[in-house]
Amino acid sequence: MLRRVRAELRQAVNQMARRPVKILCCGAVLLTCALLLPITLTCGRVKSVVSPARPPMRFFPAEAPVLDLFLGQLEEADRLREEADVSVLFFYAPWCAHSITARQHVQQVALRLADQVQFLAVNCWWHQGRCRKQKSFFQYPVIHLYYRRFGPIEYRGPVRSDYLESFILRVCAPLVYLPTAGALHSFLTQHQQGVVGYFRFSWSPQPAGYLTFLLSALHALRRDHQGAVRFAVVTNQAVAEGVSLREDESVYLHRRLNSSLVFPRAQRNFTAQAVSDWVLENKESVVYWIQPTRAKSYSLEAELQKGPALLTFLPHNPLTANQLLDQVSAVALLYQSGCGSSAPRLCCQCVPVCASSGVCEVCVQRSVCSGLHQSLQRLQSSASCWSVQSSYTPSGRLSVCCGASVCRGGASVCSGASISGLQCRSNRTLRFYMLDAELHRPLAHRLGARGGLHRPFITIINLRDETHHVLEPSGTLEGFIQNFSVPYSPLRRHLVGQEAPQQTQSLVQEVTSDSFLQTVMDSQRDVLLLYYSAWCGFCSVLNHVFLQLGRLFRGNRALTVARVNVGRNDLPWEFMVDHLPTVLFFPRHRKQMSVKFPENTPMTVPNLLRFVLQHTGHAPWEEQQSGEGEEPVRGEESVSLLGAELRALQQEVFSLHRVRERVSQQLDVLWRENRRLTLHTHTLQSQNQELQAQIHQLEALYREKTHQLTHTVHRLQELADASEELLKENTLLKVLLTALSDADHRQTTEDRQTTDHRQATEEHDENTHAEDESS
Amino acid sequence: RDFTEQEMSHYRDRVKSMFYHAYNSYLDNAYPYDELRPLTCDGQDTWGSFSLTLIDALDTLLILGNHTEFQRVATLLQDTVDFDIDVNASVFETNIRVVGGLLSAHLLSKRAGMKVEEGWPCSGPLLRMAEDAARKLLPAFQTPTGMPYGTVNLLRGVNPGETPVTCTAGVGTFILEFSTLSRLTGDPVFENVARKALRALWRTRSDIGLVGNHIDVITSKWVAQDAGIGAGVDSYFEYLVKGAIMLQDEKLLTMFYEFDKSIKNYTKFDDWYLWVQMHKGTVSMPVFQSLEAFWPGMQSLIGDISSATKSFHNYYSVWRQFGGLPEFYSIPQGYTVDKREGYPLRPELIESAMYLYKATGDPSFIQLGRDAVESIDRISRVNCGFATVKDVRDHKLDNRMESFFLAETIKYLYLLFDPDNFLHNTGTEFELGGLRGDCILSAGGYVFNTEAHPLDPAALHCCSREQQDRREIQDILLSFSQPQTEEPPRDQNAGGSPESIALKPGEQRKAPVLSCPTQPFSAKLAVMGQVFSDNS
């Protein structure tokens, strides 16, 4: 209890020391008193204090053109939705960070589309609201769109203003009207996937089939939140014949790699769902979009397992046309088209020939293009053109024209022709994917993109071979694809690494992908290399071990203690390891004879030191062969190590010196203390003598007073004898005389004892009697 | 989408503001009690009457950069905290919160600008306090099996009639604090009792390699036979892994891998971990407990990052659904379990996010941090601190703020948003200390105990093995300077030679126990929710 009282007093002192907090505390107390009343009233039990959930408040600002139903009034939202052509319902939870982020995006879109779209926001978390009772959302926010009475269309794309606006505009106008043949042509060429419906409006105000087609477009948007499929309507018969539509209420699916299709009404019912399913089943995609996922997803793995993939990261705004997108799509289309062509195509390449001073243009048929280089070995030195039968390509003919003149064909022709239909001529087929660079920045950076992604970043990933390649800024996309597709691809595996750290004089040198070969394979230095990663617990507890080792070898220019974070730096195949931490030693002049630190040995400073020393120096037999040149080098390292040890010993000696000085100081203090104590002793002795003298004086004074008292007693006795009669009447005097008599007896007894023991004092008594008589 | 430095800085300030709102409320209304009651603005004693929130929050102050308050509180605690009190304290909670908090504060006190003793980190006032507290717990370990009682009276020892039944974590969660204490002070009794308890617990596992939830420490009989990775057993597995890392102990990690194999075989389903019967392996509760969320972070320390990421995303989806993790979440039903709807602001999912973000750099884990800040700040903030959520279905609040909110939840949130914090040091900076002042310390590699108190493994080495290493180095140098004729025999003894790398025919390479596998190629592509199968 006392401890608590003391602690509370201390707390009060602390509070006094913090005046601003005290003021705040007073305010807090007042607020608390105010809050306690409602809290107390709501408590069902005395001991347990429970606060109900905070009542909901507006989520959107009042000026935003979004109607905020923050009490979860779902019926109100349903009623309002039926009054508008297009409505967006934004279901949110006020505590949800994703809802908070989406809020500003929804506001931006609402500001731009308020005149044609109704925006409603519903708090679907408030547990007393209808929305919470009726719906079971597993995450927030949820965005539903309604087109008149059709809906909901759940939006599953990125919750960003540009993507959201693009999608809403598609819902507002699910069909594009194509009045002319030119418009039809533009529609089919500009969009990757187009669907055209033909309906004759002259026969009725609004054909039933048209409504079905309209609904099928909306159905498709439920599953195609990227909006890759575009739906258009044609009402003119002449325009419809441009896509082979002659019958009313027919639907045409345009395809470029395969034959285009017409909806088979004979086999399927003409319903919105059936049309939508048919379109999504048969649509072809030259380029696929990869969208960010909202939860755990295996979708990227599923795509990459289909084969090598070319990923293009590019800036993308779905509201505007994208030229880069069109270019990449054109290349992808060229790559995948032309497979069915029966006409043989020539693949020409210009190569220098050592045998002659000119160049040769070598042309082969498509099927033997891959053997082009091997065939050149059989060329003979000649200045004329001829055709030869190649024994390696029985089905093809080789045409060689050698001379001093320039080649007839340009590189562009050769390159352009080379990827046309390449998909069928190569057994390393590529699939093409698009990714929004802004949304997928982390993935792009991991694959080697640097800095901002203002230009396309293109990479090929081969999951099975565990390799990926990056298109260099100076390269072309066609060349990149061509180089990947040929056997013995000249493309090199891309190594992504960290940026080089600042070259401070650190004890352990940090190695990256870029600096690995330069540092580790330095023929002038032994290198002790630690493979580690920041996430591995067994690596990070070794930090102090390697720092200590670096200190031991500090100043040794023949040895580098280095480490490489393999979690962030790709290495060439031959330098990769399978477990962390791993330590390798690369001896200078013999880098290929690298040695691995034994796995069953603890990584301690002594063990690592022993490992380094064992593999730094040469064996005695090698030393004899190499002569005396190696001796100084070995001595240099020993000098360095001994120097480090000498410094440590010097520090130890210095510490001992300090300890000795401290002990010496303490001894000095003790000596001075001893001397002071001696002086103090002398003082005490002299004081003792003075006290002894005073004792003697006091004894003398005591004896004198004793004698005076005896004399007084005698005189009083005389008075008593003279006044015996008066004594009878005065009791007090009697008592006094009795006391005096007793005192006299006691004094007499003492005098007798004194006389018995000291005869020298008898003379003093006689002198006293003499004085009494004289007085 | 990635996070800019401006956003990270904004959320660091948000987390710091949350901390001081709670911390100042505790000082103003609840100190010197153990815990703040944020709805009634007063305090209560819970775990032992030693201003527990103050001890638990001490190293968080330093991590947030408040050196002066750290110094003030560290000095204050030395004057006010007394462990000679007639209080029945939880052995487990006192160890992880009080002993762990004091050890961490001791190891960080030099960085905080405090004047440390000459022998720091092998001596110091906070270390002596930690030792004093731990000695009060030692009577609990005097059982026939070596497994400790769950409760001990700090003045009189174990009360007669004290129940011998305690949870598994209450037996196996001492090796980090007690071994640190032994190696810093030189008294081996602490590490010995912790190891004895671990060995006893290891011997009780079932034939299929699982342990139950509650055990009788006298008879070694399992009283509750549900096996899982959640409440009651979670930190046992955590301490096997982290103890192996901090002490470079193969035995501890071997134990864990045996358990991990059984856990994967019997409890893992679609990246969830269920509760099963410990002898039969049949599912007893298809439930996710919020305490299980520590598991992905622990997996990342030993390189099982792919599995960790998949489980994390499962747990994250629960947060997306409720704005917190209920104590129990029914996996088949996708909803809360009756009477288990509370979220006491536990840190575990944020802890895993911190580990996994450090391992992968994936902004999905920062996104969880953002979710946590927005949710906790909007749901739990009250005038006098942050109240626990009584029911995640409607966000009713309860009148309690546990000390782990300041010790763990806030700390892990801040570290998640602060990749350059000194606790994330990868060995690029260090300081010197020790008896001779030449030990390398604070070089990173901090091991967090289950209450987020960081322990420096270099300090353990400094106070226990530095002398031995020094003598070994001197012996090596002396032998090195001897005539060369003596060296060839020593060369043969060394295992490091080019031939040792080559494998004999038919021999399969076995990974060293204390190691992590390098990540597969697909790890580079696993970002923003994309995951890959284990065989790809």
Short mmCIF file of C-alpha atoms in Angstrom, two decimals, chain A residues 3-4 6-8 10-11 14-15 18 21 25 28-29 31-32 35-36 39 45 47-54 94-98 100-101 103 125 127 132 137-141 160 290-301 304-305 311 438-443 445-447 461-463 466-468 496 507 510 532 534-545 547-548 551-552 563 566-568 570 577-581 584 593-599 603-607 609-611 613-615 619-621 623 631 634 637-638 641-642 645 648-649 651-652 655 658 662, chain B residues 1-2 24 27-33 37 39-41 45 49 72 76 79-82 85 118 244-246 248 253 270-271 300-303 305 310 313-314 316-317 319-323 329 334-335 357-363 367 370-371 374-375 377-384 390 392-399 425-430 432 436 438 440 443-445 447 457-458 461 465-466 469-470 472-474 476-477 480 484 487-488 490-491 494-498 500-501 509-519 521-533 536:
data_model
loop_
_atom_site.label_atom_id
_atom_site.label_comp_id
_atom_site.label_asym_id
_atom_site.label_seq_id
_atom_site.Cartn_x
_atom_site.Cartn_y
_atom_site.Cartn_z
CA ARG A 3 4.43 1.59 -2.50
CA ARG A 4 1.26 2.49 -4.36
CA ARG A 6 4.41 6.67 -3.22
CA ALA A 7 3.87 5.80 -6.85
CA GLU A 8 0.74 7.90 -7.02
CA ARG A 10 5.27 10.39 -8.07
CA GLN A 11 2.64 10.34 -10.76
CA ASN A 14 5.08 13.98 -13.12
CA GLN A 15 1.75 15.49 -14.03
CA ARG A 18 3.74 18.57 -17.76
CA VAL A 21 -1.00 17.67 -20.66
CA CYS A 25 -6.31 16.13 -18.95
CA ALA A 28 -10.54 14.96 -20.99
CA VAL A 29 -11.97 14.55 -17.51
CA LEU A 31 -15.55 14.90 -21.57
CA THR A 32 -15.23 11.64 -19.71
CA LEU A 35 -19.51 10.27 -21.70
CA LEU A 36 -19.81 8.25 -18.53
CA ILE A 39 -22.13 4.71 -21.05
CA ARG A 45 -24.13 -5.11 -15.73
CA LYS A 47 -18.86 -4.67 -13.69
CA SER A 48 -18.73 -4.94 -17.47
CA VAL A 49 -18.53 -1.72 -19.44
CA VAL A 50 -19.39 -2.06 -23.12
CA SER A 51 -19.66 0.73 -25.62
CA PRO A 52 -22.01 0.31 -28.57
CA ALA A 53 -20.67 0.78 -32.05
CA ARG A 54 -20.10 4.34 -33.14
CA PRO A 94 -16.54 3.24 -43.32
CA TRP A 95 -13.58 1.51 -41.64
CA CYS A 96 -12.32 -0.05 -44.87
CA ALA A 97 -9.12 1.42 -46.31
CA HIS A 98 -10.08 0.23 -49.78
CA ILE A 100 -11.64 5.14 -48.33
CA THR A 101 -9.28 5.02 -51.29
CA ARG A 103 -14.08 7.18 -52.47
CA TRP A 125 -21.58 -2.25 -42.74
CA HIS A 127 -25.54 -3.54 -38.66
CA ARG A 132 -26.16 -5.33 -43.92
CA PHE A 137 -20.20 -9.18 -48.74
CA PHE A 138 -16.84 -10.75 -48.07
CA GLN A 139 -14.97 -7.57 -48.82
CA TYR A 140 -15.55 -3.91 -49.48
CA PRO A 141 -16.11 -1.90 -51.57
CA ARG A 160 -9.51 3.80 -60.38
CA ILE A 290 -3.61 -9.39 -67.16
CA GLN A 291 -5.51 -7.54 -64.47
CA PRO A 292 -4.47 -7.06 -60.84
CA THR A 293 -6.23 -9.51 -58.60
CA ARG A 294 -8.30 -8.66 -55.57
CA ALA A 295 -7.23 -11.67 -53.53
CA LYS A 296 -5.04 -14.72 -53.77
CA SER A 297 -4.94 -15.84 -57.39
CA TYR A 298 -3.24 -18.49 -59.49
CA SER A 299 -4.18 -16.76 -62.74
CA LEU A 300 -0.68 -15.64 -63.65
CA GLU A 301 0.70 -19.11 -63.07
CA LEU A 304 2.62 -18.84 -67.79
CA GLN A 305 2.25 -22.61 -67.69
CA LEU A 311 4.62 -9.41 -71.28
CA GLU A 438 0.95 1.76 -63.37
CA LEU A 439 -1.06 -1.06 -61.86
CA HIS A 440 1.71 -3.64 -62.18
CA ARG A 441 4.71 -1.54 -61.31
CA PRO A 442 6.00 -3.93 -58.62
CA LEU A 443 6.02 -6.85 -61.05
CA HIS A 445 10.43 -3.70 -61.31
CA ARG A 446 11.05 -7.28 -60.25
CA LEU A 447 11.54 -8.24 -63.87
CA ILE A 461 9.16 -15.16 -69.35
CA ASN A 462 9.74 -18.86 -69.74
CA LEU A 463 8.44 -20.42 -66.55
CA GLU A 466 13.12 -20.54 -65.34
CA THR A 467 14.48 -17.79 -67.53
CA HIS A 468 13.35 -14.38 -68.58
CA VAL A 496 17.99 -8.30 -62.07
CA LEU A 507 34.24 -4.06 -43.50
CA GLU A 510 28.27 -5.65 -50.76
CA TYR A 532 22.67 -14.46 -47.84
CA ALA A 534 17.54 -10.41 -45.64
CA TRP A 535 14.65 -12.71 -44.82
CA CYS A 536 16.58 -15.80 -43.74
CA GLY A 537 16.93 -15.91 -39.97
CA PHE A 538 20.09 -18.01 -40.12
CA CYS A 539 21.81 -15.37 -42.25
CA SER A 540 21.00 -12.30 -40.22
CA VAL A 541 22.37 -13.71 -36.97
CA LEU A 542 25.71 -14.00 -38.77
CA ASN A 543 26.00 -10.27 -39.34
CA HIS A 544 28.27 -9.74 -36.36
CA VAL A 545 30.40 -12.76 -37.30
CA LEU A 547 31.75 -7.90 -39.46
CA GLN A 548 34.24 -9.25 -36.95
CA ARG A 551 37.75 -6.28 -38.89
CA LEU A 552 40.40 -8.97 -38.61
CA ARG A 563 28.51 -10.84 -49.45
CA VAL A 566 20.67 -13.53 -53.55
CA GLY A 567 17.12 -12.57 -52.68
CA ARG A 568 17.62 -9.33 -54.60
CA ASP A 570 20.26 -12.74 -59.83
CA VAL A 577 23.59 -21.90 -54.65
CA ASP A 578 20.60 -23.78 -53.29
CA HIS A 579 20.81 -22.99 -49.57
CA LEU A 580 21.54 -19.96 -47.45
CA PRO A 581 23.84 -19.06 -45.81
CA LEU A 584 32.58 -19.81 -50.90
CA MET A 593 39.15 -23.81 -57.76
CA SER A 594 36.63 -22.20 -55.46
CA VAL A 595 36.09 -23.95 -52.15
CA LYS A 596 32.88 -24.25 -50.17
CA PHE A 597 32.86 -23.78 -46.42
CA PRO A 598 31.99 -27.19 -44.96
CA GLU A 599 28.30 -27.51 -44.22
CA MET A 603 30.09 -20.49 -38.93
CA THR A 604 32.11 -18.86 -36.20
CA VAL A 605 34.94 -16.38 -36.50
CA PRO A 606 37.64 -18.94 -35.58
CA ASN A 607 36.30 -21.51 -38.04
CA LEU A 609 39.49 -17.65 -40.07
CA ARG A 610 40.92 -21.14 -40.19
CA PHE A 611 39.11 -21.77 -43.48
CA LEU A 613 44.09 -19.28 -43.89
CA GLN A 614 44.00 -22.85 -45.08
CA HIS A 615 43.03 -21.87 -48.59
CA ALA A 619 50.61 -26.16 -50.00
CA PRO A 620 54.30 -26.77 -49.30
CA TRP A 621 54.81 -28.78 -52.45
CA GLU A 623 55.38 -23.52 -52.83
CA GLU A 631 56.61 -16.19 -49.67
CA ARG A 634 51.90 -15.19 -47.62
CA GLU A 637 48.67 -11.79 -44.95
CA SER A 638 50.28 -13.07 -41.79
CA LEU A 641 46.60 -10.79 -39.23
CA LEU A 642 49.35 -10.32 -36.70
CA GLU A 645 46.04 -9.21 -33.24
CA ALA A 648 43.91 -6.08 -30.04
CA LEU A 649 46.76 -6.83 -27.65
CA GLN A 651 44.12 -2.35 -26.64
CA GLU A 652 44.28 -4.96 -23.92
CA SER A 655 43.10 -1.38 -20.70
CA ARG A 658 44.18 2.13 -17.24
CA ARG A 662 43.09 3.36 -11.35
CA ARG B 1 -0.01 -0.57 -56.77
CA ASP B 2 3.11 0.57 -55.06
CA ASN B 24 -0.49 9.29 -22.80
CA LEU B 27 0.06 7.65 -18.10
CA ASP B 28 -2.69 10.12 -17.31
CA ASN B 29 -5.41 7.71 -16.24
CA ALA B 30 -4.05 4.27 -15.47
CA TYR B 31 -0.44 4.41 -14.30
CA PRO B 32 0.77 2.64 -12.15
CA TYR B 33 -1.78 -0.09 -12.82
CA ARG B 37 -9.42 0.80 -19.25
CA LEU B 39 -13.96 3.45 -21.76
CA THR B 40 -13.99 4.35 -18.07
CA CYS B 41 -10.62 6.13 -18.20
CA ASP B 45 -4.08 -4.77 -12.52
CA SER B 49 0.83 -5.32 -10.59
CA ARG B 72 12.75 8.69 -18.12
CA LEU B 76 11.44 5.35 -13.28
CA ASP B 79 12.77 3.10 -8.74
CA THR B 80 9.21 1.84 -8.70
CA VAL B 81 8.94 -1.77 -9.86
CA ASP B 82 9.21 -4.35 -7.12
CA ILE B 85 4.91 -8.83 -3.95
CA GLU B 118 31.26 -0.48 -18.32
CA ALA B 244 17.22 -22.30 -33.33
CA ILE B 245 18.06 -19.06 -35.13
CA MET B 246 19.25 -17.10 -32.12
CA GLN B 248 22.26 -21.67 -33.80
CA LEU B 253 14.97 -26.72 -35.55
CA ASP B 270 -6.38 -25.09 -48.85
CA ASP B 271 -3.79 -22.91 -47.10
CA SER B 300 9.41 -16.60 -43.89
CA LEU B 301 12.33 -16.78 -41.45
CA ILE B 302 13.15 -20.30 -42.67
CA GLY B 303 12.41 -19.67 -46.32
CA ILE B 305 7.73 -17.89 -48.28
CA LYS B 310 -0.83 -18.09 -49.50
CA HIS B 313 -3.91 -13.94 -48.16
CA ASN B 314 -6.48 -16.24 -46.61
CA TYR B 316 -6.19 -11.04 -45.02
CA SER B 317 -9.55 -11.87 -46.60
CA TRP B 319 -9.74 -8.75 -42.24
CA ARG B 320 -11.34 -7.43 -45.43
CA GLN B 321 -14.62 -8.94 -44.28
CA PHE B 322 -14.73 -7.61 -40.72
CA GLY B 323 -12.12 -4.90 -40.21
CA TYR B 329 -13.52 -17.76 -37.78
CA GLY B 334 -17.05 -17.99 -43.73
CA TYR B 335 -18.28 -16.25 -40.62
CA TYR B 357 7.15 -7.38 -46.77
CA LYS B 358 10.77 -7.52 -45.72
CA ALA B 359 11.15 -10.84 -47.54
CA THR B 360 9.35 -10.00 -50.76
CA GLY B 361 8.87 -6.25 -51.11
CA ASP B 362 5.30 -6.98 -52.19
CA PRO B 363 3.04 -3.96 -51.59
CA GLN B 367 -1.81 -2.60 -48.02
CA ARG B 370 -2.99 0.52 -44.34
CA ASP B 371 -6.11 -1.51 -43.70
CA GLU B 374 -7.72 2.75 -40.94
CA SER B 375 -9.70 0.01 -39.23
CA ASP B 377 -8.19 4.08 -35.79
CA ARG B 378 -11.80 4.34 -36.90
CA ILE B 379 -13.27 1.47 -34.91
CA SER B 380 -11.35 1.37 -31.64
CA ARG B 381 -10.21 4.91 -30.94
CA VAL B 382 -11.97 6.40 -27.93
CA ASN B 383 -11.15 9.43 -25.82
CA CYS B 384 -8.90 7.53 -23.46
CA LYS B 390 -16.05 -6.94 -28.34
CA VAL B 392 -16.40 -7.70 -35.01
CA ARG B 393 -19.89 -8.09 -36.45
CA ASP B 394 -21.02 -4.70 -35.20
CA HIS B 395 -17.83 -3.22 -33.64
CA LYS B 396 -19.10 -2.99 -30.08
CA LEU B 397 -16.22 -2.00 -27.83
CA ASP B 398 -14.99 -3.48 -24.56
CA ASN B 399 -13.37 -1.66 -21.66
CA ASN B 425 19.47 -3.33 -40.05
CA THR B 426 21.07 -5.92 -42.33
CA GLY B 427 24.54 -5.48 -40.91
CA THR B 428 25.46 -2.23 -42.60
CA GLU B 429 26.02 -0.52 -39.27
CA PHE B 430 27.03 -1.67 -35.82
CA LEU B 432 31.07 -1.70 -30.13
CA ARG B 436 36.82 -4.83 -23.52
CA ASP B 438 35.53 -4.57 -28.92
CA ILE B 440 30.38 -6.03 -32.43
CA ALA B 443 24.46 -5.43 -36.18
CA GLY B 444 20.92 -6.46 -37.03
CA GLY B 445 19.52 -9.94 -36.95
CA VAL B 447 15.09 -11.89 -32.88
CA PRO B 457 22.04 -12.29 -30.87
CA ALA B 458 25.41 -10.54 -31.03
CA HIS B 461 27.72 -14.11 -28.24
CA ARG B 465 31.56 -16.96 -26.33
CA GLU B 466 33.73 -13.95 -27.06
CA ASP B 469 36.64 -17.22 -29.71
CA ARG B 470 39.47 -14.88 -28.84
CA GLU B 472 40.85 -19.82 -30.50
CA ILE B 473 41.93 -17.01 -32.81
CA GLN B 474 45.13 -16.55 -30.86
CA ILE B 476 45.25 -20.20 -34.81
CA LEU B 477 47.65 -17.32 -35.23
CA PHE B 480 50.13 -20.28 -38.10
CA GLN B 484 55.31 -24.98 -42.04
CA GLU B 487 50.65 -27.64 -41.37
CA PRO B 488 49.98 -30.53 -43.79
CA ARG B 490 46.08 -29.91 -40.13
CA ASP B 491 45.09 -29.43 -43.75
CA ALA B 494 39.85 -29.50 -42.52
CA GLY B 495 36.78 -30.43 -44.49
CA GLY B 496 37.07 -27.53 -46.90
CA SER B 497 38.55 -28.88 -50.11
CA PRO B 498 37.39 -28.98 -53.72
CA SER B 500 34.26 -32.28 -50.69
CA ILE B 501 31.78 -30.52 -52.94
CA ARG B 509 22.67 -33.79 -51.11
CA LYS B 510 21.13 -32.91 -47.77
CA ALA B 511 20.68 -29.31 -46.82
CA PRO B 512 22.32 -28.16 -43.62
CA VAL B 513 19.78 -27.96 -40.84
CA LEU B 514 20.38 -24.31 -40.00
CA SER B 515 19.75 -22.96 -43.48
CA CYS B 516 17.08 -21.61 -45.77
CA PRO B 517 16.45 -22.75 -49.33
CA THR B 518 16.92 -20.21 -52.08
CA GLN B 519 13.63 -19.16 -53.59
CA PHE B 521 12.19 -18.65 -60.07
CA SER B 522 8.46 -18.15 -59.61
CA ALA B 523 9.08 -16.18 -56.43
CA LYS B 524 10.05 -13.26 -58.62
CA LEU B 525 6.59 -13.31 -60.16
CA ALA B 526 4.62 -13.85 -56.95
CA VAL B 527 3.52 -10.32 -56.20
CA MET B 528 0.26 -8.45 -55.64
CA GLY B 529 -1.76 -11.51 -54.76
CA GLN B 530 -0.43 -13.77 -57.50
CA VAL B 531 0.72 -17.09 -56.07
CA PHE B 532 2.31 -20.16 -57.59
CA SER B 533 2.01 -23.85 -56.88
CA SER B 536 6.30 -24.71 -60.39
#
